[in-house]
Amino acid sequence: MRVRFDGVEVEAQEGQTVAGVLLAKGIRSWRTTRGGDRPRGLFCGIGVCFDCLVSVNGVPDVRACQRVVAEGDEIRTQAGAELPS
Amino acid sequence: MSRIETADVVVIGAGIIGAASAEALSAAGMRVLVVDRGAPAGGTTAGGEGNVLLSDKAPGPELDLAVASRRLWPELIESLRAELGDEVARVEWEPKGGLVVATDEDAVGPLSILAEAQREVGVEAVDLSRDEARAMEPHLTDEVAGAVHYPGDAQLQPVLAATAMLTAVRARGGEVRGWTEAHGLVFDDAGKVAGVRLGDETIACGAVVNACGPWAGHFSVAAGAPIEVLPRRGMVLVTAPLPHVVGRKVYAADYVAAVASSDVDLQVSAVVESTATGTVLIGSSRQRVGFDEALQVEVLRRLARSAVKLFPVLAGVPVMRTYGGFRPYTPDHLPVIGADPRFAGLWHASGHEGAGIGLAPATGRLLADLMCGREPEVDPARFRVDRPAVIAEVRT
Amino acid sequence: MRRIVVIGAGPAGMAAASAAALHGVDVVLIDAGAKLGGQYFRQDALAAGDRFTLPRNVEHVASAAVWAIEPVDGGHRVHLRIGPADGPDRRGRAVEARALVLATGAYDRALPFPGWDLPGVFTAGAAQALAKGQGVAVGDRVVVGGTGPFLLPVAASLIGAGARVVEVAEANAAVTGWLGNPVGALAGWSKGGELVRYAGTLARHRVPYRSRSAVIEAHGSDVVESVTVARLDALWNPVQGSERRLEADAVAVGFGFTPQLELALAARCRVEDGFVVVDAAQGTSAPGVFAAGELTGIGGADLAASEGAVAGAAAAKFVGAAVEPPVRAMARVRSGRRFAAALNAAYPVRSGWHDWLRDDTIVCRCEEITKRALYRAVDERDVGGVRSLKLVSGAGLGLCQGRVCGRNVAELAGVDGTGFAKRPIASPIRLAELAEEEPVETPIDAEESGRVLGVEY
C-alpha cells in the first residue's frame, strides 16, 4: 500500500505502524517540541510516552508507534501543538 | 528550617485561603504557623481553575469582596516580587478578561439584566453583538445570541499563588508544616484559645484560624464550635496542549445560575479557558455528593458537550486529564470570615465555594484587619460566623 | 449470565481469560494491540493471522483503548474506544462486569541523562517491539544499556533485525555471573536457559558486555551520533576517567519496569510500594477486582501467566462458577515470586543516576522541564506531595501524564510517586468522542449485584 509522509509517497505494508514505516525509511524524527522546537521521534515504542506524535489525515496527536497505517494515509510532521484541520 | 514552638496565630489549612490569611497576618507582623493534614496547596486549591472573576457575581457582599480582591491580587503579586524575587512571584497572572456567552435567546435577557446591575455598582461590563464576540474569540460558535465582555476578569495558577504566599510566610519567620493534622484546641482558664493540638504536640498560640476549605466543618466540630460548610464536587477536563484557541475566560450564561443554585443534582455549564502551558481547561460541574471521589463518566460527557457547543473546534482535540475537587459550600453561598462567637481566639475563613482563588487576598486582608483591630475595607457584616445559615449548635 | 472482563492480553491476561473460560464463564478480553500476546509475546504485525487461539467463549476486543473504569453498583463499567489508535472515529463501547481482571503489564523505566531527548535514544522495550513486531532495527550501530536480564533478548533481537550492537552496558553485576552458578539464588529459574542462548548470540557476534557500566550521555545536534559510557561505582556514580566515547546512531536503555497502574487506581485497588496488593486468589482490595502479572510485582512472563490463571479462576468463582482452588498455579506463583524477588534484588536502581544529570538536562520530556527548574520548584515552594509538585514544576503535566518522568521526578524531589499514576482518564480521548453517548452493554443485573462474594482459598 502507499501512504504519504510530508507530501512524499512512501511504500508501506499491511500491519505496519506509522513508526515502523518511517523508521524503515531511516526517518528518525517527525515532531518538534512546542517549547524548545526540538526534534523528537520514537522513544518508548509501546504507546506510553507520547513522544512519537504525528499528524495523520489532518488529525494531530496520533502516536506513531500505535497507529497502524491504512491505504492513502496522509502523514505529516507535527510542529509543536497543532489543532485538527 | 527550625520548627517553631509557639506562634501568634496557627492557621489550619494550607490552601489558597489559609495561605492568603497567613500572608496577611505575617505582613501585619505576626508569627504564623500554617499546618495542613496533606501537602500544602494539594487539596481544593489544586483542583481549581484559578478564577478571579467579577462577572459571575450579582451586586452584593460577595461582589464587594471580589472587587477588593481583584484590586489586591496584582498588588500582592508585585509586593511578593519585590520581597522574594521573580521566580517565587511567578503565578501565571493573566488579566485576560472574561466573555459570557448566551447561546440561546432565553439566556440573553437575564444576562443583560445582570450586566446592567453590575455596571451600576461600577463593574465594567460591555454588551457585545455576535460579530463583536466572534471578533474577540475567533473560534467561538456562530450561535451567539448575546454576549457580555468583562475586562476585569482574570486568571492565575492557584498552586503557584498559594505556594508563593506560603514562601512569604516562611521568609517572615513563620513556618508551613504539611502532613500535620490539627486534632483540637487548647483553652486557657478564661476559655480563650491558648493552643492547638497537632498529634502529640501542642503549639501555644494566641489565635487559631480555621481555613480548612470544604473540611472546615470537620475541623469546627473537632474544635467544638461547629459551622455549616459542605463539600460541593467539581470536575475539570484538561486538553492536550494546543496553539492559542481561547483568549479569555469564556463561559456560558447559564453558569451564573448554576453557581447561585443550591440544587443537589448535577449541574454543568461550560467554562473554557487556555492556560499558560497551552492546555485548555474545561469546567464546570457542581454536585453535592459528600466527599465521594468516584469517577462519573456522565459528568465528563456533559462537560465535553458543553465545551464543544461553545468552541466547535475543540471537537477533535484530545482530553488527556481530568481532575476534581470539593468546593466549600455554605447554605447561603457566602464565605464565612471572622471571629467565632463561642471561643475567643478562634477564627474562621472558609465557605468561598468556587470563588476562593479570586477572593483569597481580600479574605486574608479582612481577617487580618479584624484580628488587628483595624478598620476593614470591606464590610464584614455579611460574612459573620454567627449568622443563622452557618452557625450550628455546639454539640455536647 | 456469567461474564468477566479481562484487560490486557499479555501472558497474564491470556491465562486469566483461558482459566475463566474453561470454567464456563464468558470473557471479554480487551487489549490495545491488534494481536494477542502483549509486549512479551510480541507478534510479527506484518505476518497474517494470530499465533494464539483462545477458548470460544472469550471475545477478544483488539485495538481497543480502555479510557476509563467507572465504579457502578455491583461492579465496574469499562469504557472503550475501538479502532485506529488516537483516531477521531473510533467506536465507543461500555462493558459492565461484576468481576474484572487487570493485567495491564508494565513498561520500561527510562532514567534521564544528558542527551536522552535526542531522536535515536529509545527504551529497550521500543527496540524490542520494533524488531519483533515491525521487523525494523532502531539503528545501525546500537548501544544497549540499563540493568537486568531483559537487556540480553533486546540485544539479540536487534542483531536479528540486522543492527550491529556496539556494546551492552549493564549497570549492576553481570547477568551471566549467576547463570552458571547452580547454587545461586536464581538457580533453576526457567528463563536461565533462554538467557544462556542470548548470551551465546552476543558472544558469536562479538558484542562486548560490560558490567557496572552505563550510558551517561548521548551526543549529537539533532540525532544521536555518539554516546559516553562510563564505569559506575557501587552507588552508580560514574568513575572519573573511565568515560569512553562510542560511535552509535542509536541507544536502547531500560532500567527495570514500571507497572501500568492507572486502571488499578481507577478501580480503587490498594497500591503499596508501587504495586497492586493482592491476596492468594489475586484479589485486590477492591471487591471483584483481580490483578495479575507485572501490576503485582515485576516477575516476568511465567509468573504473570501463573498469576493470570489464578486470577481468572478466582474471577470466575466470584461470578458464581464452581471453581476448585487452582493449587498448581498457586504453587507456581509462590515459587515464581521467590525467583522474582531474588532477581529484583540483583538488579536495583541506585541513586547515583541523579548525578548523571546536568542542570539543563530535561527530566520531563513532554513539558521539557529541566532538572534546574524542578529543583527550583521544590526548593522555593516546598511542596510535599505529587499533586502540588506537578502544578508548581510542570513535570508530569504533559500528554504522557507522568508515565515516563513520574518515578524519576518523585525520586529527585523526595516525594511518594504513586500519585503520578492517578489518571482517571487512562488514555487520551477526543472531546467529540467523549461527548458521544455510549450504549452500555448487558448492564449488571440489579438482583445479581446484591451478592458480593469474596474468594478465599
Short mmCIF file of C-alpha atoms in Angstrom, two decimals, chain B residues 125-378:
data_model
loop_
_atom_site.label_atom_id
_atom_site.label_comp_id
_atom_site.label_asym_id
_atom_site.label_seq_id
_atom_site.Cartn_x
_atom_site.Cartn_y
_atom_site.Cartn_z
CA ALA B 125 -19.41 45.07 31.54
CA VAL B 126 -19.69 45.64 27.80
CA ASP B 127 -22.60 44.23 25.80
CA LEU B 128 -21.37 42.67 22.56
CA SER B 129 -23.09 41.64 19.36
CA ARG B 130 -22.47 38.20 17.88
CA ASP B 131 -19.93 39.60 15.46
CA GLU B 132 -18.13 41.57 18.13
CA ALA B 133 -17.93 38.48 20.34
CA ARG B 134 -16.58 36.39 17.47
CA ALA B 135 -14.06 39.05 16.58
CA MET B 136 -12.82 38.79 20.14
CA GLU B 137 -12.83 34.96 20.13
CA PRO B 138 -12.49 33.77 16.53
CA HIS B 139 -13.12 30.11 17.39
CA LEU B 140 -16.36 30.86 19.21
CA THR B 141 -19.53 29.19 17.93
CA ASP B 142 -21.58 31.23 15.49
CA GLU B 143 -24.67 30.51 17.57
CA VAL B 144 -24.23 33.54 19.78
CA ALA B 145 -27.46 35.19 20.84
CA GLY B 146 -25.75 37.70 23.08
CA ALA B 147 -22.51 38.25 24.95
CA VAL B 148 -21.00 40.46 27.62
CA HIS B 149 -17.30 41.28 27.90
CA TYR B 150 -15.86 41.75 31.40
CA PRO B 151 -12.37 43.27 31.08
CA GLY B 152 -11.84 42.89 34.85
CA ASP B 153 -11.92 39.09 34.94
CA ALA B 154 -8.55 37.45 35.42
CA GLN B 155 -6.87 34.12 35.96
CA LEU B 156 -3.88 32.76 37.82
CA GLN B 157 -2.44 29.37 38.66
CA PRO B 158 -3.71 28.65 42.16
CA VAL B 159 -0.98 26.30 43.37
CA LEU B 160 1.72 28.73 42.31
CA ALA B 161 -0.18 31.55 44.00
CA ALA B 162 -0.72 29.67 47.25
CA THR B 163 2.87 28.41 47.44
CA ALA B 164 4.19 31.91 46.71
CA MET B 165 2.26 33.29 49.69
CA LEU B 166 3.43 30.43 51.89
CA THR B 167 7.02 31.13 50.87
CA ALA B 168 6.47 34.71 52.04
CA VAL B 169 5.17 33.45 55.38
CA ARG B 170 8.35 31.41 55.86
CA ALA B 171 10.53 34.30 54.82
CA ARG B 172 8.91 36.39 57.57
CA GLY B 173 9.77 33.92 60.31
CA GLY B 174 6.71 31.74 60.08
CA GLU B 175 6.51 28.07 59.28
CA VAL B 176 4.47 25.83 56.99
CA ARG B 177 4.05 22.26 58.16
CA GLY B 178 2.47 19.76 55.78
CA TRP B 179 1.22 16.29 56.69
CA THR B 180 0.25 17.56 60.11
CA GLU B 181 -3.30 17.16 61.36
CA ALA B 182 -4.86 19.51 63.90
CA HIS B 183 -6.89 17.49 66.36
CA GLY B 184 -8.40 20.20 68.52
CA LEU B 185 -7.89 23.31 70.55
CA VAL B 186 -6.47 24.01 73.99
CA PHE B 187 -8.08 26.72 76.12
CA ASP B 188 -6.88 28.84 79.00
CA ASP B 189 -8.78 29.29 82.25
CA ALA B 190 -10.77 32.12 80.78
CA GLY B 191 -11.95 29.87 77.97
CA LYS B 192 -9.82 31.61 75.41
CA VAL B 193 -7.88 29.69 72.76
CA ALA B 194 -4.37 29.06 74.07
CA GLY B 195 -3.07 26.45 71.70
CA VAL B 196 -3.73 23.81 69.13
CA ARG B 197 -3.11 20.08 69.36
CA LEU B 198 -1.07 18.67 66.49
CA GLY B 199 -0.63 14.95 67.02
CA ASP B 200 1.39 14.51 70.23
CA GLU B 201 2.42 18.12 70.26
CA THR B 202 0.61 21.23 71.46
CA ILE B 203 1.56 24.55 69.96
CA ALA B 204 0.84 27.51 72.18
CA CYS B 205 -0.74 30.33 70.26
CA GLY B 206 -2.96 33.34 70.69
CA ALA B 207 -5.35 32.57 67.87
CA VAL B 208 -6.36 29.80 65.50
CA VAL B 209 -7.78 30.28 62.01
CA ASN B 210 -9.94 27.53 60.55
CA ALA B 211 -9.11 27.70 56.85
CA CYS B 212 -9.86 24.08 56.06
CA GLY B 213 -11.95 24.76 52.97
CA PRO B 214 -14.53 22.03 52.45
CA TRP B 215 -13.23 20.31 55.58
CA ALA B 216 -13.83 23.45 57.67
CA GLY B 217 -16.98 21.84 59.03
CA HIS B 218 -14.97 18.82 60.21
CA PHE B 219 -12.38 20.93 61.95
CA SER B 220 -15.03 23.14 63.50
CA VAL B 221 -16.57 20.07 65.10
CA ALA B 222 -13.16 18.95 66.38
CA ALA B 223 -12.71 22.46 67.77
CA GLY B 224 -16.08 22.26 69.50
CA ALA B 225 -17.51 25.16 67.50
CA PRO B 226 -19.41 23.73 64.54
CA ILE B 227 -20.11 25.76 61.43
CA GLU B 228 -22.04 24.65 58.37
CA VAL B 229 -19.62 24.18 55.45
CA LEU B 230 -20.36 21.39 52.99
CA PRO B 231 -18.47 19.95 50.03
CA ARG B 232 -19.72 20.58 46.51
CA ARG B 233 -17.86 18.49 43.98
CA GLY B 234 -16.49 19.82 40.70
CA MET B 235 -14.59 18.30 37.79
CA VAL B 236 -12.36 19.87 35.16
CA LEU B 237 -11.21 18.43 31.83
CA VAL B 238 -7.74 19.26 30.52
CA THR B 239 -6.96 19.05 26.82
CA ALA B 240 -3.63 18.31 25.20
CA PRO B 241 -1.52 21.44 24.74
CA LEU B 242 -2.93 23.47 21.85
CA PRO B 243 -1.98 26.54 19.89
CA HIS B 244 -3.79 29.65 21.04
CA VAL B 245 -7.52 28.86 20.78
CA VAL B 246 -9.28 30.66 23.59
CA GLY B 247 -8.16 34.15 24.54
CA ARG B 248 -10.31 34.94 27.53
CA LYS B 249 -12.17 33.14 30.18
CA VAL B 250 -15.23 32.20 28.16
CA TYR B 251 -18.29 30.77 29.77
CA ALA B 252 -21.92 30.07 29.06
CA ALA B 253 -24.51 32.42 30.51
CA ASP B 254 -26.17 29.61 32.47
CA TYR B 255 -23.02 29.38 34.63
CA VAL B 256 -24.19 32.26 36.81
CA ALA B 257 -27.43 30.47 37.59
CA ALA B 258 -25.54 27.22 38.31
CA VAL B 259 -23.19 28.97 40.74
CA ALA B 260 -26.07 30.51 42.64
CA SER B 261 -28.12 27.33 42.72
CA SER B 262 -28.46 25.17 45.78
CA ASP B 263 -29.56 22.16 43.77
CA VAL B 264 -28.21 18.82 44.91
CA ASP B 265 -28.32 17.37 41.38
CA LEU B 266 -25.54 17.58 38.85
CA GLN B 267 -25.24 20.93 37.13
CA VAL B 268 -22.91 21.50 34.22
CA SER B 269 -22.20 24.73 32.43
CA ALA B 270 -19.27 25.45 30.17
CA VAL B 271 -16.29 27.43 31.40
CA VAL B 272 -13.47 27.31 28.87
CA GLU B 273 -10.02 28.89 29.04
CA SER B 274 -6.45 28.42 27.91
CA THR B 275 -3.59 28.16 30.37
CA ALA B 276 -0.05 29.44 30.10
CA THR B 277 1.16 25.96 29.07
CA GLY B 278 -1.27 25.73 26.16
CA THR B 279 -3.78 23.31 27.62
CA VAL B 280 -7.44 24.27 27.66
CA LEU B 281 -9.34 23.81 30.91
CA ILE B 282 -12.97 22.85 30.65
CA GLY B 283 -15.28 23.23 33.64
CA SER B 284 -17.57 23.33 35.37
CA SER B 285 -19.70 20.83 37.19
CA ARG B 286 -21.45 21.06 40.53
CA GLN B 287 -22.68 18.13 42.54
CA ARG B 288 -23.45 17.57 46.16
CA VAL B 289 -22.21 14.04 46.72
CA GLY B 290 -20.36 14.45 50.01
CA PHE B 291 -16.67 13.63 49.68
CA ASP B 292 -17.27 10.85 47.14
CA GLU B 293 -14.38 10.90 44.66
CA ALA B 294 -15.65 8.16 42.36
CA LEU B 295 -15.35 8.96 38.68
CA GLN B 296 -18.65 9.65 36.91
CA VAL B 297 -18.28 9.49 33.16
CA GLU B 298 -21.62 11.25 32.69
CA VAL B 299 -20.14 14.39 34.28
CA LEU B 300 -17.18 14.31 31.88
CA ARG B 301 -19.51 13.70 28.95
CA ARG B 302 -21.63 16.73 29.76
CA LEU B 303 -18.54 18.91 30.24
CA ALA B 304 -17.30 17.80 26.81
CA ARG B 305 -20.64 18.57 25.17
CA SER B 306 -20.91 21.99 26.72
CA ALA B 307 -17.38 22.92 25.65
CA VAL B 308 -17.81 21.76 22.06
CA LYS B 309 -21.03 23.77 21.91
CA LEU B 310 -19.12 26.96 22.73
CA PHE B 311 -15.99 26.08 20.73
CA PRO B 312 -16.74 23.60 17.94
CA VAL B 313 -13.03 23.48 17.01
CA LEU B 314 -12.36 21.57 20.24
CA ALA B 315 -14.30 18.52 18.98
CA GLY B 316 -11.19 16.87 17.56
CA VAL B 317 -8.88 17.78 20.41
CA PRO B 318 -7.71 15.11 22.90
CA VAL B 319 -8.58 15.32 26.56
CA MET B 320 -5.60 13.98 28.47
CA ARG B 321 -6.59 14.52 32.06
CA THR B 322 -9.44 15.20 34.40
CA TYR B 323 -9.21 16.39 37.93
CA GLY B 324 -11.63 17.43 40.52
CA GLY B 325 -12.12 18.74 43.95
CA PHE B 326 -14.58 19.81 46.55
CA ARG B 327 -15.68 23.37 46.91
CA PRO B 328 -16.50 24.63 50.40
CA TYR B 329 -20.18 25.45 50.19
CA THR B 330 -22.33 27.33 52.70
CA PRO B 331 -26.13 27.21 52.62
CA ASP B 332 -26.39 30.94 51.84
CA HIS B 333 -23.50 30.87 49.32
CA LEU B 334 -21.44 33.45 51.21
CA PRO B 335 -17.99 32.94 52.73
CA VAL B 336 -17.52 32.74 56.48
CA ILE B 337 -14.88 35.22 57.60
CA GLY B 338 -14.49 36.37 61.16
CA ALA B 339 -14.35 35.53 64.84
CA ASP B 340 -16.19 32.59 66.28
CA PRO B 341 -18.72 33.91 68.82
CA ARG B 342 -18.23 30.91 71.11
CA PHE B 343 -14.47 30.88 71.74
CA ALA B 344 -12.29 33.95 71.86
CA GLY B 345 -9.26 33.39 69.67
CA LEU B 346 -10.96 31.04 67.18
CA TRP B 347 -11.47 32.47 63.71
CA HIS B 348 -12.92 31.05 60.52
CA ALA B 349 -12.11 31.76 56.87
CA SER B 350 -13.87 29.33 54.58
CA GLY B 351 -17.01 28.77 52.53
CA HIS B 352 -15.83 30.53 49.36
CA GLU B 353 -17.26 27.75 47.22
CA GLY B 354 -15.78 28.05 43.72
CA ALA B 355 -14.53 31.60 44.17
CA GLY B 356 -11.79 31.11 46.76
CA ILE B 357 -8.92 31.81 44.39
CA GLY B 358 -10.37 35.15 43.40
CA LEU B 359 -11.48 36.10 46.89
CA ALA B 360 -8.32 35.00 48.72
CA PRO B 361 -6.33 38.24 49.14
CA ALA B 362 -9.34 40.28 50.30
CA THR B 363 -10.29 37.47 52.66
CA GLY B 364 -6.81 37.40 54.15
CA ARG B 365 -6.76 41.17 54.46
CA LEU B 366 -10.22 41.28 56.06
CA LEU B 367 -9.27 38.61 58.56
CA ALA B 368 -6.04 40.40 59.44
CA ASP B 369 -7.86 43.74 59.78
CA LEU B 370 -10.41 42.22 62.14
CA MET B 371 -7.74 40.43 64.17
CA CYS B 372 -5.58 43.52 64.46
CA GLY B 373 -8.48 45.82 65.21
CA ARG B 374 -8.01 47.83 62.01
CA GLU B 375 -10.86 49.34 60.08
CA PRO B 376 -11.68 46.85 57.29
CA GLU B 377 -12.10 47.98 53.72
CA VAL B 378 -14.93 45.54 53.06
#
